[in-house]
mmCIF file of C-alpha atoms in Angstrom:
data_model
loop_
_atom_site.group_PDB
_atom_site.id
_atom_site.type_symbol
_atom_site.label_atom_id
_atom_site.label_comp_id
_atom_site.label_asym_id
_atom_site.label_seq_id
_atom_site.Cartn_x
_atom_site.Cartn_y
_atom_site.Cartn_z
ATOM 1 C CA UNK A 146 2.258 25.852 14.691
ATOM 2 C CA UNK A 147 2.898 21.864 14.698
ATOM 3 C CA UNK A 148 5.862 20.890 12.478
ATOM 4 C CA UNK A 149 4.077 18.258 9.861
ATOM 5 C CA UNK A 150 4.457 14.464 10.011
ATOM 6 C CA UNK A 151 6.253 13.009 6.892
ATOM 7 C CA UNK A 152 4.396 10.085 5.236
ATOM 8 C CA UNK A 153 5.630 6.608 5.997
ATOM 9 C CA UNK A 154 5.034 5.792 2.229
ATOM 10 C CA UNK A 155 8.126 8.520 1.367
ATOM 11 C CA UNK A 156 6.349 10.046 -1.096
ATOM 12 C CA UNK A 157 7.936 12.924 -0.200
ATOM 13 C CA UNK A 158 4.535 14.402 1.354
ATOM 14 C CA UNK A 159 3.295 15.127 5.039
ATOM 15 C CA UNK A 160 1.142 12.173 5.924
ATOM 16 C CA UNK A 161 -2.302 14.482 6.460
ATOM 17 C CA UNK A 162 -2.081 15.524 2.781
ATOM 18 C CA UNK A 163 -0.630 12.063 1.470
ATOM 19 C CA UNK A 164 -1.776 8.986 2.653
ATOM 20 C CA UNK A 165 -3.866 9.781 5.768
ATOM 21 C CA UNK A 166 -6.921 11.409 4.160
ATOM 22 C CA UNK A 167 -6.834 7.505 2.125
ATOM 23 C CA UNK A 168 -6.435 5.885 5.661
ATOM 24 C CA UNK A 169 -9.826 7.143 6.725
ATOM 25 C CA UNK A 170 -11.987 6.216 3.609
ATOM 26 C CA UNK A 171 -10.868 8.276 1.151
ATOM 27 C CA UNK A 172 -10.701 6.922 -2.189
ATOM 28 C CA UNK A 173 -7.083 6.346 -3.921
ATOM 29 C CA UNK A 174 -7.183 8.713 -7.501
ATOM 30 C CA UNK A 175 -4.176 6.159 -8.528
ATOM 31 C CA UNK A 176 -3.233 2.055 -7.947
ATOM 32 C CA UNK A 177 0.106 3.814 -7.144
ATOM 33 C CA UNK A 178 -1.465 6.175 -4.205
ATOM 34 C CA UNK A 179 -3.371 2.890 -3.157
ATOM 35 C CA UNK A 180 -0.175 0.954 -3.010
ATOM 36 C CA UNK A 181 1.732 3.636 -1.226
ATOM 37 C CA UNK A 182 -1.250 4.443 1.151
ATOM 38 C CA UNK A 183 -1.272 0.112 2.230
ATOM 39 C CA UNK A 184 2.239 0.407 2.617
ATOM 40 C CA UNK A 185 1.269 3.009 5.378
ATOM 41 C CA UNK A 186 -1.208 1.069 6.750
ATOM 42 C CA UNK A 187 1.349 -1.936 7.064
ATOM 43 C CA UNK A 188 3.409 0.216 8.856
ATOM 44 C CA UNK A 189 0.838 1.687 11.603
ATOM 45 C CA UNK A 190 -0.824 -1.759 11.688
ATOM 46 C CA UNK A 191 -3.983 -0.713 9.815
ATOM 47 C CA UNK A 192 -5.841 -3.765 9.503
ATOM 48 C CA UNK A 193 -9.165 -2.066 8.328
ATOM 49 C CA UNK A 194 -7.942 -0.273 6.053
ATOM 50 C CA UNK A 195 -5.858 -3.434 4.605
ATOM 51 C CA UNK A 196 -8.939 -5.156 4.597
ATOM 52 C CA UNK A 197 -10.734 -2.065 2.663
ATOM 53 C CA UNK A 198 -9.004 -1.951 -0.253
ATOM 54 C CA UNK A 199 -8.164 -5.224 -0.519
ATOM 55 C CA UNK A 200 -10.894 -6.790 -3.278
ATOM 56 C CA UNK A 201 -13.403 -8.704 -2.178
ATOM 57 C CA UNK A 202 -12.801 -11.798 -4.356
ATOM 58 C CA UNK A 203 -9.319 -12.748 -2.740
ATOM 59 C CA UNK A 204 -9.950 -10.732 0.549
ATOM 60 C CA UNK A 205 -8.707 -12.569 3.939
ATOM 61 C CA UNK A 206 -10.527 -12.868 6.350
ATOM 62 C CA UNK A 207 -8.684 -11.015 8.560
ATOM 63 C CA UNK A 208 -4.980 -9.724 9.113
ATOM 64 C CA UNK A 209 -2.361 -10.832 11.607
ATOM 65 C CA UNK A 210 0.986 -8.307 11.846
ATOM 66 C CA UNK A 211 4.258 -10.264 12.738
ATOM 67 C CA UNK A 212 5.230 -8.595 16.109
ATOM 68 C CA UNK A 213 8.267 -6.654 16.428
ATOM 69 C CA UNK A 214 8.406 -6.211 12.603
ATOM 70 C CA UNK A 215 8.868 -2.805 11.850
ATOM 71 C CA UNK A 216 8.105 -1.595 7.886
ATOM 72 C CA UNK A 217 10.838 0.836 7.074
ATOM 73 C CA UNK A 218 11.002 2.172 3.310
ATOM 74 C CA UNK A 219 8.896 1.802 0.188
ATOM 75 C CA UNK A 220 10.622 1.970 -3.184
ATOM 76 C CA UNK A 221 8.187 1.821 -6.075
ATOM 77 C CA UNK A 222 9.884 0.071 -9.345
ATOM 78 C CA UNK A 223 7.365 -0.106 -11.947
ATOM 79 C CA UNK A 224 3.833 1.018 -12.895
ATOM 80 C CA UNK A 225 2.124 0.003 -15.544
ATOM 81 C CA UNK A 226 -1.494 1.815 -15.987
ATOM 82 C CA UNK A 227 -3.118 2.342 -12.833
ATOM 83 C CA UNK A 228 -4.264 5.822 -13.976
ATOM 84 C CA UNK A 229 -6.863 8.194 -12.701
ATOM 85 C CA UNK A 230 -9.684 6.761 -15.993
ATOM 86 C CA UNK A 231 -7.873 3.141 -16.017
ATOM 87 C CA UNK A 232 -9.477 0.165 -14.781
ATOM 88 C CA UNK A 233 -6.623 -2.668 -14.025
ATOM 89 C CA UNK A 234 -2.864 -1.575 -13.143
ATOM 90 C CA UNK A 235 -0.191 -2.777 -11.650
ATOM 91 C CA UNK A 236 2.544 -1.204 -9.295
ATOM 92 C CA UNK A 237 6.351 -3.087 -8.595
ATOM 93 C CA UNK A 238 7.175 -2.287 -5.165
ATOM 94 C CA UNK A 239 10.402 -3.524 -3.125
ATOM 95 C CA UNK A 240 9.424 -2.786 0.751
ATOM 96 C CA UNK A 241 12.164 -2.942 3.244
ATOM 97 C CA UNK A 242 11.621 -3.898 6.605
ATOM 98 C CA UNK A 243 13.451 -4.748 10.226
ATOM 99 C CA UNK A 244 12.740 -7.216 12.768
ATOM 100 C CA UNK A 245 14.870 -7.310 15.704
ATOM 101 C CA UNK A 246 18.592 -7.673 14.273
ATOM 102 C CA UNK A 247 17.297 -9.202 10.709
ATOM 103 C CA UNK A 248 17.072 -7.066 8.068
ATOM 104 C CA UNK A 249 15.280 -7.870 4.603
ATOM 105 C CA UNK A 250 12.751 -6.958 1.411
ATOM 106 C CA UNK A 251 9.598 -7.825 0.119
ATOM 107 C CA UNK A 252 10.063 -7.607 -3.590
ATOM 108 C CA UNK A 253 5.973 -7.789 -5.376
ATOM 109 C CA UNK A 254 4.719 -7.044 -8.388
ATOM 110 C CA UNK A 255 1.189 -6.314 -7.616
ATOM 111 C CA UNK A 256 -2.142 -6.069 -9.582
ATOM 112 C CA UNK A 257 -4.948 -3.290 -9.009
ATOM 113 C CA UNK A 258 -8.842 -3.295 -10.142
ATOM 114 C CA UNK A 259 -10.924 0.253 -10.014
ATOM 115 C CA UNK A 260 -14.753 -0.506 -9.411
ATOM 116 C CA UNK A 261 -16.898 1.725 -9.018
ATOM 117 C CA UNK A 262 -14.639 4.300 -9.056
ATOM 118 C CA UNK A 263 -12.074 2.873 -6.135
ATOM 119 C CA UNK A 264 -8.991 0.943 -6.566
ATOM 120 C CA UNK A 265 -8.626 -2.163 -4.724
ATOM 121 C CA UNK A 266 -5.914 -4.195 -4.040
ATOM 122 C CA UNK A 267 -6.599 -8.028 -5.953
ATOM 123 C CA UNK A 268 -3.313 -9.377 -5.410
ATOM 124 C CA UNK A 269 0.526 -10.202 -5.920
ATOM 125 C CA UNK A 270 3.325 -12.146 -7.286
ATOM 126 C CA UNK A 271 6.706 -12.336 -5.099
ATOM 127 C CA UNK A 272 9.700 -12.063 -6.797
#
């Protein structure tokens, strides 16, 4: 028996039964599991799954990851809808990350859209 693999989000989950089933196409139920499950992807450098939820209409063309930058806790702040039968939300997230000796946060407060019955990602305001 394998000892399970604790989500990079911290949800408090094993990653196969958190955020890795959402990592290879599975649709988030909540913004919040979205959120969480990009968070992931930041950390393992996920750019296609980045790219898949993020929504079309202010979608980059493509990702670049800062090297040597290393995502290392997510601490979710607010929510505000974002449910499984909502269509707009919006999670508050403060991620903490390391790069070399520096140490900082990203502090966003970010806004979800569910179409067709997936969330996507449609952008953020920095505080």
């Amino acid at each position: 028996m394998t000892d399970a693999v604790r989500c990079p989000c911290l949800s408090g989950n094993d990653f196969d039964s958190c955020c890795g089933p959402l990592l290879q196409g599975s649709p988030a139920p909540t913004a919040e599991r979205l959120m969480r499950s990009r968070f992931t992807a930041f950390t393992l450098e996920d750019a296609e799954h980045l790219l898949r939820t993020w929504h079309p209409t202010t979608r980059p063309d493509s990702l670049d990851f800062d090297p040597g930058l290393s995502w290392r806790r997510l601490l979710i702040i607010d929510r505000v809808a974002g449910g499984p039968f909502d269509d707009e939300g919006v999670v508050e997230f403060e991620a903490f990350w390391r790069q070399g000796a520096e140490r900082g946060s990203l502090h966003e407060r970010s806004r979800f859209v569910r179409e067709d019955r997936r969330w996507y990602y449609l952008d953020g305001a920095v505080r």
